[in-house]
């Protein structure tokens, strides 16, 4: 069956701004974020810690901290605006249409509930499965994420499982209702490289099987490049570059992206060749943040950078960059 | 509500700790048990003084004995027991039971033995079973207390057969069993007893030794908190209480509500400040007098006793003029005089000492102590207040080392020499807490005890009271008053020397 | 090869985890570290890397084995004196350690300068406050920590700054060997790069030896001369870094190298480790620890042990497959 | 089962400690029980006689040995004041105290948990501060004062509450003893009137007790609930679209209960302690008022028996808590 | 600890701020109490006995005619003294032993944990009662008894905290920097377990006062005529029913305020002493 309108993306985020109102000031955590995601596509979001990757993901699901306020923007998903949806509507979407998996899988599971039951909770909620079928369906879910001996694992508690195994459970939980979008927030941080490889393989093969779109949030540019179709780079609440993975990796246009790539050990031929990014992320609580938040760290900074709001240049139809001095 | 009609609910601070008055450590509340669950051969008569019903210590009336005859030589008495008298288990009361009971009072030692000896009842041979319903007591000497002493709770008659069934070789007097089980024939049976909680009496309908009591049930509950007791009484949820702080009695007696407060002076009793007669600094008579002049009598009267005592200070003369007992003394509050005496005694700068009292009497003693402390401070006697827990009090009294203390004493038998014997005799009984020793005093007490001539007797009484006021081992503060608060619909309350109400005469409308 | 700075011989550390249950965290490990050499230690989580480093840093006692330390002409066995009293050992200052979590490894109630000054007082024996201050500032300069940050508490410092304070403290006693237990794992990529550059720089300047523990093989590749691969308490392969990454011999090392994310392998399914890891508790002494997960597993792997053998110059690996 | 035995075995040294401490403490009590029990008019010789009878003349270690041997035979001695066997006395009074304490605990928990959850779901809101102030107020007043205040207002002034004179009104007959808990016993015989009467008597003392321990419970609930609510797995649950009810109760609360359970053990100990005061105010014939009386009378056996039974109770309670813990938390069964 | 930090902590939590100001008031009262009290607290001529509050005696007078306001003010010192001394005692002993036990483990840990368990196996108030009954009712013994029953809490908290920190990176680092065990314990671990202990300290100060009050109620507390809140409430308690509410109410209210403020102080104290909360 063909998609009714091929050009319509699965998720289209436009102009998203979000702030946290805290006692110590307002944190302008996201500003003018725009990206879209097609069916079956995997988008990688990379950036330094604190650049707003998680906040962005949470805002999609409406599970942001209570202090968060979406001040502008839309996130159209299957005809509904996720940002304006009521809590009730969102609850129907979460876990059924859009799912999420998290970093540190061990703590992301309820430590005192059998993993089987945790999957059942989701099934009961969304798939309206009842009774004996429930257990079967849950074991099915475990089987799908290639857990050896799923019937036995059904009765296990998270503490009895290894980290990689917990992450599989978490994936099973997220995919239990076959959502059309999966957001993975650093799903392999803290896991061994070998386990990381296994989890990523699993994720990409499952996504392919179900034609599911996914967002992979990670620190690891190399990882994102290996698995994602497109990569979005974030810095201090701005999405500064977004494009096909190879293009972004091999021909970055934003100076930040450039630096980020250069500081990744993977790509650097030697230590001396690594070029760290100078300075720190700006304090997002300042109300007089410059239009370009990278301005303070940028080697190509000019007075013009502070003059007007950031423009968005399309390098190619699918590759956009937000910088005055983009090459 | 019907259940309440013939039943009386009494709330008190303390309850009995034993059903056996002969038992070791039986407390005052257990006198009450002995009084109504057991009978004695005789009881006292009744009189009305100033409209207040009073027992009459001078008059003996039949109880278990329907009559008695004192021998011509005055050296024995023979009792005829009632034929129809029954114990609670239905068995008849015989002279055997009486003898066993008297023997037991002597045989158990301790307090019952002492009490019996106060009436010169000292040897089992004195008690003789003549026949099943005739009992004789032989006297060792002529003692006016002998007969009255047979009407006090200690002389209760036990069901010997029943008790003996529970005696063992180690425990020939069945003390263990009788402590928890009642074996009497009194007007009330103990229906249930939960030590520390409540005792429930039920009327013994076969009681023949007097008019059948009106109340079917009497429940005596222990409510430790005075505030709670007062609330219960005021709300009418409880019928009666005779253990309340004096302040509550004072206030309740003024309010015109559904409550009646009956107050009766306790005979032969005193509140006093005691001083150690043998040890410095109180061995100095000037110091003792200084204390007597420094006591804030009026303040203590209003703020500690709330007026619930009879004043025993401020007589016009320092000399004793009548044989009335308890007697009024001539001291009053005069700090200047007290200060002068302290200087004379060689303590112009005063001294430090401790002021002790029994925590069990704390409700009254503590305020006295505080007021006294303040006053003594003015004449240079700096005191530390020492609250002695009830358990320790007897031990402290026995040691006779407390320099300064507050205490009260009451004698069952209403004779001043009885009081003096216990309190001032140099044979040093426990209650001689000042350890007062004066041969002149001993002579007077011993003489009065066996004196038959009324004039001489009164002269002796006057002189020993006078001696006590002069030597001043104690400063009397007041004569206690027995207060009982009850609902208006309760009648028939009479004061008894053991200061427990006699439920047999009480009615509820 | 000249005399190594540190020669570890048959080091064993077992933890008691229950009645009759011993967890073999470090099981008969021998290795050398030459002066000025940096050795990378890699391996799966829980394979005993930290335990080994803690034993070498004399924070805990080994059950058996020796740690020979050559300082000039002198040689001493560090394992001979118990850890509890090692604080006063003459060689305390020469082996130092930098911890993974810079956040956790700084006393929250110590200013940065106090933290750096402590070894100066206790190990170097400096007393003079001015001299200490000067030295602290010098050390801060080495690690690129602005002096105005010295008066701050750890929570007032960023992750990279904290890492620098940790390194400065470790350098204070002029050590010969620095043990680095995942010093960059908690840092951002951008900060990680600067710290790595700092470490490389220090090594060159001070002639330090490193034992560098890491998950990230890419980092090890960049920083280390030699790499030691551990699996469940055992060394399974060791050799020159480039050599090991280019030609891994042990199946585990092969999988490890294969699992390094690589954009060039996009679309190709990776070789994935199957099966479950063996338990480190009371392991079968004869069986290969990797047996069960090893794609080339054979019955003999369970029957007798193999020891490290040279597969290329200076390149050792322990596997039956290499015997043939 | 094995675990229960093991736990009990572990508690043994504690019990031994308790026995020793109690023994030493009771012997250090002032006053001479011999003098006390010899009665009002005793001579020193009579006192001596009582002393020998009580075995108080022997050296302390010997007394201790006798005591332990007797204990081992199930003989806890007799109260000198009431003459009853300590075991019977405690058996008669313990249910009264336990019924009160458990009701207090139950009430406290059923108020504190919702309050704690309320506060945790709205941290730093006025509701949160309100809960904090309210519960802290409860713990800031001496229990006896609270009790009297409640009596004054609800019994004396308003006349709503039952008279504060024990477990049952004097004119209601107590139900036949099965469990010793009047609430249960009255239900067993189906006597609703007695049940109601018992409940009425229980209300004020229960409220007094509950007020006192509301604070630690609510505080702990709030703290642990806050921790759990910000934990990763609650975020997972929310991200899975589970209903707020499921998230709050099945996920958050059950986890948050674990530390609360530990607090409950401590709170129970508090309650047993404050029992002593509350029982005095409400004329409650429990074990606490018994302890005071015995203590004041230097009556060794009941004091020792009281403390021992408290310690036993505490051991049992901790066992129950451990069991509940293992039931709630599968992780603990591992480390036996 | 600078004033900026204090201001920050107070601003963070309005309730703590209130508690702090009330606390300061109490401290002033403890220091200057005897000077500001309108009457001698022991003077039984301050007014008529049991007079309700008047201008002359704003809190009324007690059964002896002593001025309740003066007594309440002067009692502050004793009550705070009891609370402070008791808490200090148990804090010092408990945290020292607990720290050592948590750090070294072994037999010392087992013994001290057993000790704590044994104390905890008593209903705490009953133990305090027993101790005061056995040793006699003096202020000193009330303090000892209170300290004793609080001991296990410090032991446990200190033990748990130091046990956790034994493994902490900064402790290992300190070892590498040449610290021996004792120094680590004293310089590195102990200061760091102070913040969590502060909450306990403030709670215990409240308990100490309540404990003294409870002991007074059953006749085992401070000796009369010393003004002490607990004993005043206990004495006044029996006047509640008879309508002389002020005798118990004012001391009760002040006692409650003090305990209340102690209880609320905990979090603030912790924040104050914790450098991590400094910004
Ligand atoms: N609840 C909150 N209140 C205030 N600020 C917040 C809150 N949550 C996040 N922020 C701020 O929003 C910014 C983005 O945070 P976010 O967690 O999205 O970063 P991230 O890119 O996911 O980082 P990491 O890689 O460390 O997970 C940060 O500056 C953070 O301080
Ligand atoms: N004190 C201890 N008691 C018991 N077991 C321990 C102890 N310390 C470490 N272990 C165990 O020893 C093994 C090796 O642990 P270690 O911390 O050395 O691993 P690692 O290689 O550093 O892992 P990671 O990469 O996760 O840091 C693990 O199984 C761990 O659980
Ligand atoms: Mg994040
Ligand atoms: Mg490690």
PDB file of N, CA, C and O in Angstrom, chain E residues 153-199:
ATOM      1  N   UNK E 153      20.366   6.924  65.789  1.00  0.00           N
ATOM      2  CA  UNK E 153      20.072   7.606  64.527  1.00  0.00           C
ATOM      3  C   UNK E 153      21.361   8.132  63.904  1.00  0.00           C
ATOM      4  O   UNK E 153      21.616   7.964  62.726  1.00  0.00           O
ATOM      5  N   UNK E 154      22.175   8.760  64.747  1.00  0.00           N
ATOM      6  CA  UNK E 154      23.430   9.293  64.224  1.00  0.00           C
ATOM      7  C   UNK E 154      24.346   8.170  63.805  1.00  0.00           C
ATOM      8  O   UNK E 154      24.999   8.245  62.771  1.00  0.00           O
ATOM      9  N   UNK E 155      24.392   7.155  64.649  1.00  0.00           N
ATOM     10  CA  UNK E 155      25.225   6.006  64.320  1.00  0.00           C
ATOM     11  C   UNK E 155      24.859   5.493  62.941  1.00  0.00           C
ATOM     12  O   UNK E 155      25.713   5.262  62.094  1.00  0.00           O
ATOM     13  N   UNK E 156      23.572   5.343  62.720  1.00  0.00           N
ATOM     14  CA  UNK E 156      23.137   4.738  61.473  1.00  0.00           C
ATOM     15  C   UNK E 156      23.367   5.659  60.293  1.00  0.00           C
ATOM     16  O   UNK E 156      23.887   5.237  59.266  1.00  0.00           O
ATOM     17  N   UNK E 157      22.960   6.901  60.463  1.00  0.00           N
ATOM     18  CA  UNK E 157      23.140   7.828  59.339  1.00  0.00           C
ATOM     19  C   UNK E 157      24.622   7.952  59.021  1.00  0.00           C
ATOM     20  O   UNK E 157      25.043   7.812  57.867  1.00  0.00           O
ATOM     21  N   UNK E 158      25.425   8.172  60.061  1.00  0.00           N
ATOM     22  CA  UNK E 158      26.856   8.358  59.833  1.00  0.00           C
ATOM     23  C   UNK E 158      27.456   7.099  59.212  1.00  0.00           C
ATOM     24  O   UNK E 158      28.267   7.166  58.299  1.00  0.00           O
ATOM     25  N   UNK E 159      27.021   5.963  59.705  1.00  0.00           N
ATOM     26  CA  UNK E 159      27.562   4.722  59.191  1.00  0.00           C
ATOM     27  C   UNK E 159      27.231   4.572  57.714  1.00  0.00           C
ATOM     28  O   UNK E 159      28.090   4.295  56.893  1.00  0.00           O
ATOM     29  N   UNK E 160      25.960   4.762  57.403  1.00  0.00           N
ATOM     30  CA  UNK E 160      25.536   4.586  56.019  1.00  0.00           C
ATOM     31  C   UNK E 160      26.259   5.583  55.116  1.00  0.00           C
ATOM     32  O   UNK E 160      26.796   5.211  54.070  1.00  0.00           O
ATOM     33  N   UNK E 161      26.320   6.826  55.567  1.00  0.00           N
ATOM     34  CA  UNK E 161      26.919   7.842  54.716  1.00  0.00           C
ATOM     35  C   UNK E 161      28.410   7.586  54.512  1.00  0.00           C
ATOM     36  O   UNK E 161      28.935   7.748  53.413  1.00  0.00           O
ATOM     37  N   UNK E 162      29.083   7.223  55.595  1.00  0.00           N
ATOM     38  CA  UNK E 162      30.522   7.036  55.437  1.00  0.00           C
ATOM     39  C   UNK E 162      30.786   5.741  54.680  1.00  0.00           C
ATOM     40  O   UNK E 162      31.775   5.615  53.968  1.00  0.00           O
ATOM     41  N   UNK E 163      29.892   4.790  54.804  1.00  0.00           N
ATOM     42  CA  UNK E 163      30.048   3.536  54.070  1.00  0.00           C
ATOM     43  C   UNK E 163      29.958   3.797  52.575  1.00  0.00           C
ATOM     44  O   UNK E 163      30.701   3.236  51.782  1.00  0.00           O
ATOM     45  N   UNK E 164      29.008   4.657  52.202  1.00  0.00           N
ATOM     46  CA  UNK E 164      28.873   4.992  50.789  1.00  0.00           C
ATOM     47  C   UNK E 164      30.118   5.732  50.320  1.00  0.00           C
ATOM     48  O   UNK E 164      30.674   5.457  49.269  1.00  0.00           O
ATOM     49  N   UNK E 165      30.552   6.671  51.159  1.00  0.00           N
ATOM     50  CA  UNK E 165      31.658   7.523  50.724  1.00  0.00           C
ATOM     51  C   UNK E 165      32.997   6.822  50.779  1.00  0.00           C
ATOM     52  O   UNK E 165      33.964   7.278  50.188  1.00  0.00           O
ATOM     53  N   UNK E 166      33.055   5.734  51.492  1.00  0.00           N
ATOM     54  CA  UNK E 166      34.296   4.978  51.541  1.00  0.00           C
ATOM     55  C   UNK E 166      34.748   4.613  50.131  1.00  0.00           C
ATOM     56  O   UNK E 166      35.909   4.561  49.815  1.00  0.00           O
ATOM     57  N   UNK E 167      33.749   4.368  49.269  1.00  0.00           N
ATOM     58  CA  UNK E 167      34.030   3.967  47.907  1.00  0.00           C
ATOM     59  C   UNK E 167      34.147   5.165  46.976  1.00  0.00           C
ATOM     60  O   UNK E 167      34.457   4.997  45.805  1.00  0.00           O
ATOM     61  N   UNK E 168      33.829   6.344  47.499  1.00  0.00           N
ATOM     62  CA  UNK E 168      33.752   7.500  46.607  1.00  0.00           C
ATOM     63  C   UNK E 168      35.112   7.806  46.011  1.00  0.00           C
ATOM     64  O   UNK E 168      36.154   7.532  46.608  1.00  0.00           O
ATOM     65  N   UNK E 169      35.061   8.374  44.824  1.00  0.00           N
ATOM     66  CA  UNK E 169      36.294   8.689  44.122  1.00  0.00           C
ATOM     67  C   UNK E 169      37.199   9.604  44.937  1.00  0.00           C
ATOM     68  O   UNK E 169      38.401   9.405  45.003  1.00  0.00           O
ATOM     69  N   UNK E 170      36.590  10.589  45.599  1.00  0.00           N
ATOM     70  CA  UNK E 170      37.458  11.554  46.270  1.00  0.00           C
ATOM     71  C   UNK E 170      38.178  10.965  47.456  1.00  0.00           C
ATOM     72  O   UNK E 170      39.237  11.436  47.855  1.00  0.00           O
ATOM     73  N   UNK E 171      37.612   9.878  48.011  1.00  0.00           N
ATOM     74  CA  UNK E 171      38.296   9.221  49.114  1.00  0.00           C
ATOM     75  C   UNK E 171      39.497   8.441  48.580  1.00  0.00           C
ATOM     76  O   UNK E 171      40.593   8.478  49.136  1.00  0.00           O
ATOM     77  N   UNK E 172      39.288   7.771  47.477  1.00  0.00           N
ATOM     78  CA  UNK E 172      40.397   7.044  46.859  1.00  0.00           C
ATOM     79  C   UNK E 172      41.486   8.035  46.457  1.00  0.00           C
ATOM     80  O   UNK E 172      42.671   7.775  46.648  1.00  0.00           O
ATOM     81  N   UNK E 173      41.017   9.132  45.909  1.00  0.00           N
ATOM     82  CA  UNK E 173      41.971  10.142  45.477  1.00  0.00           C
ATOM     83  C   UNK E 173      42.754  10.658  46.675  1.00  0.00           C
ATOM     84  O   UNK E 173      43.966  10.878  46.596  1.00  0.00           O
ATOM     85  N   UNK E 174      42.071  10.831  47.783  1.00  0.00           N
ATOM     86  CA  UNK E 174      42.736  11.319  48.981  1.00  0.00           C
ATOM     87  C   UNK E 174      43.798  10.326  49.444  1.00  0.00           C
ATOM     88  O   UNK E 174      44.876  10.703  49.894  1.00  0.00           O
ATOM     89  N   UNK E 175      43.482   9.060  49.302  1.00  0.00           N
ATOM     90  CA  UNK E 175      44.445   8.031  49.655  1.00  0.00           C
ATOM     91  C   UNK E 175      45.702   8.175  48.800  1.00  0.00           C
ATOM     92  O   UNK E 175      46.828   8.089  49.277  1.00  0.00           O
ATOM     93  N   UNK E 176      45.450   8.403  47.515  1.00  0.00           N
ATOM     94  CA  UNK E 176      46.576   8.553  46.602  1.00  0.00           C
ATOM     95  C   UNK E 176      47.393   9.779  46.952  1.00  0.00           C
ATOM     96  O   UNK E 176      48.587   9.826  46.719  1.00  0.00           O
ATOM     97  N   UNK E 177      46.711  10.767  47.516  1.00  0.00           N
ATOM     98  CA  UNK E 177      47.420  11.991  47.865  1.00  0.00           C
ATOM     99  C   UNK E 177      48.157  11.836  49.180  1.00  0.00           C
ATOM    100  O   UNK E 177      48.682  12.806  49.713  1.00  0.00           O
ATOM    101  N   UNK E 178      48.168  10.616  49.713  1.00  0.00           N
ATOM    102  CA  UNK E 178      48.970  10.365  50.898  1.00  0.00           C
ATOM    103  C   UNK E 178      48.240  10.506  52.220  1.00  0.00           C
ATOM    104  O   UNK E 178      48.859  10.552  53.264  1.00  0.00           O
ATOM    105  N   UNK E 179      46.918  10.554  52.185  1.00  0.00           N
ATOM    106  CA  UNK E 179      46.166  10.605  53.445  1.00  0.00           C
ATOM    107  C   UNK E 179      46.099   9.214  54.058  1.00  0.00           C
ATOM    108  O   UNK E 179      45.824   8.244  53.361  1.00  0.00           O
ATOM    109  N   UNK E 180      46.333   9.129  55.332  1.00  0.00           N
ATOM    110  CA  UNK E 180      46.086   7.846  55.986  1.00  0.00           C
ATOM    111  C   UNK E 180      44.630   7.796  56.430  1.00  0.00           C
ATOM    112  O   UNK E 180      43.939   8.816  56.424  1.00  0.00           O
ATOM    113  N   UNK E 181      44.199   6.613  56.838  1.00  0.00           N
ATOM    114  CA  UNK E 181      42.785   6.382  57.103  1.00  0.00           C
ATOM    115  C   UNK E 181      42.160   7.400  58.037  1.00  0.00           C
ATOM    116  O   UNK E 181      41.086   7.934  57.762  1.00  0.00           O
ATOM    117  N   UNK E 182      42.854   7.657  59.143  1.00  0.00           N
ATOM    118  CA  UNK E 182      42.253   8.521  60.149  1.00  0.00           C
ATOM    119  C   UNK E 182      42.031   9.918  59.592  1.00  0.00           C
ATOM    120  O   UNK E 182      41.010  10.550  59.831  1.00  0.00           O
ATOM    121  N   UNK E 183      43.012  10.362  58.831  1.00  0.00           N
ATOM    122  CA  UNK E 183      42.904  11.694  58.243  1.00  0.00           C
ATOM    123  C   UNK E 183      41.782  11.729  57.207  1.00  0.00           C
ATOM    124  O   UNK E 183      41.027  12.696  57.130  1.00  0.00           O
ATOM    125  N   UNK E 184      41.671  10.680  56.445  1.00  0.00           N
ATOM    126  CA  UNK E 184      40.592  10.610  55.454  1.00  0.00           C
ATOM    127  C   UNK E 184      39.249  10.727  56.156  1.00  0.00           C
ATOM    128  O   UNK E 184      38.361  11.479  55.763  1.00  0.00           O
ATOM    129  N   UNK E 185      39.155   9.981  57.238  1.00  0.00           N
ATOM    130  CA  UNK E 185      37.898   9.961  57.982  1.00  0.00           C
ATOM    131  C   UNK E 185      37.578  11.359  58.510  1.00  0.00           C
ATOM    132  O   UNK E 185      36.455  11.843  58.384  1.00  0.00           O
ATOM    133  N   UNK E 186      38.565  11.964  59.090  1.00  0.00           N
ATOM    134  CA  UNK E 186      38.333  13.238  59.766  1.00  0.00           C
ATOM    135  C   UNK E 186      38.205  14.392  58.783  1.00  0.00           C
ATOM    136  O   UNK E 186      37.365  15.276  58.963  1.00  0.00           O
ATOM    137  N   UNK E 187      39.033  14.385  57.758  1.00  0.00           N
ATOM    138  CA  UNK E 187      39.108  15.562  56.899  1.00  0.00           C
ATOM    139  C   UNK E 187      38.234  15.421  55.658  1.00  0.00           C
ATOM    140  O   UNK E 187      37.656  16.387  55.185  1.00  0.00           O
ATOM    141  N   UNK E 188      38.150  14.193  55.150  1.00  0.00           N
ATOM    142  CA  UNK E 188      37.429  14.052  53.893  1.00  0.00           C
ATOM    143  C   UNK E 188      36.011  13.520  54.058  1.00  0.00           C
ATOM    144  O   UNK E 188      35.094  13.979  53.412  1.00  0.00           O
ATOM    145  N   UNK E 189      35.857  12.525  54.899  1.00  0.00           N
ATOM    146  CA  UNK E 189      34.524  11.923  54.998  1.00  0.00           C
ATOM    147  C   UNK E 189      33.620  12.702  55.943  1.00  0.00           C
ATOM    148  O   UNK E 189      32.512  13.087  55.590  1.00  0.00           O
ATOM    149  N   UNK E 190      34.129  12.955  57.142  1.00  0.00           N
ATOM    150  CA  UNK E 190      33.243  13.559  58.140  1.00  0.00           C
ATOM    151  C   UNK E 190      32.585  14.860  57.672  1.00  0.00           C
ATOM    152  O   UNK E 190      31.369  15.001  57.759  1.00  0.00           O
ATOM    153  N   UNK E 191      33.355  15.814  57.150  1.00  0.00           N
ATOM    154  CA  UNK E 191      32.698  17.067  56.743  1.00  0.00           C
ATOM    155  C   UNK E 191      31.622  16.835  55.685  1.00  0.00           C
ATOM    156  O   UNK E 191      30.662  17.597  55.609  1.00  0.00           O
ATOM    157  N   UNK E 192      31.797  15.787  54.899  1.00  0.00           N
ATOM    158  CA  UNK E 192      30.828  15.558  53.835  1.00  0.00           C
ATOM    159  C   UNK E 192      29.553  14.880  54.286  1.00  0.00           C
ATOM    160  O   UNK E 192      28.555  14.886  53.580  1.00  0.00           O
ATOM    161  N   UNK E 193      29.600  14.245  55.452  1.00  0.00           N
ATOM    162  CA  UNK E 193      28.358  13.636  55.905  1.00  0.00           C
ATOM    163  C   UNK E 193      27.603  14.611  56.799  1.00  0.00           C
ATOM    164  O   UNK E 193      26.509  14.323  57.262  1.00  0.00           O
ATOM    165  N   UNK E 194      28.172  15.770  57.019  1.00  0.00           N
ATOM    166  CA  UNK E 194      27.472  16.752  57.858  1.00  0.00           C
ATOM    167  C   UNK E 194      26.120  17.180  57.282  1.00  0.00           C
ATOM    168  O   UNK E 194      25.124  17.173  58.022  1.00  0.00           O
ATOM    169  N   UNK E 195      26.063  17.533  56.010  1.00  0.00           N
ATOM    170  CA  UNK E 195      24.756  18.019  55.513  1.00  0.00           C
ATOM    171  C   UNK E 195      23.594  17.050  55.746  1.00  0.00           C
ATOM    172  O   UNK E 195      22.582  17.456  56.323  1.00  0.00           O
ATOM    173  N   UNK E 196      23.725  15.770  55.382  1.00  0.00           N
ATOM    174  CA  UNK E 196      22.576  14.900  55.670  1.00  0.00           C
ATOM    175  C   UNK E 196      22.308  14.750  57.168  1.00  0.00           C
ATOM    176  O   UNK E 196      21.173  14.518  57.587  1.00  0.00           O
ATOM    177  N   UNK E 197      23.359  14.890  57.977  1.00  0.00           N
ATOM    178  CA  UNK E 197      23.148  14.757  59.417  1.00  0.00           C
ATOM    179  C   UNK E 197      22.427  15.975  59.992  1.00  0.00           C
ATOM    180  O   UNK E 197      21.814  15.883  61.049  1.00  0.00           O
ATOM    181  N   UNK E 198      22.544  17.087  59.321  1.00  0.00           N
ATOM    182  CA  UNK E 198      21.943  18.306  59.852  1.00  0.00           C
ATOM    183  C   UNK E 198      20.427  18.165  60.000  1.00  0.00           C
ATOM    184  O   UNK E 198      19.831  18.665  60.946  1.00  0.00           O
ATOM    185  N   UNK E 199      19.820  17.479  59.039  1.00  0.00           N
ATOM    186  CA  UNK E 199      18.376  17.290  59.117  1.00  0.00           C
ATOM    187  C   UNK E 199      18.050  16.527  60.388  1.00  0.00           C
ATOM    188  O   UNK E 199      17.130  16.867  61.142  1.00  0.00           O
TER     189      UNK E 199
END
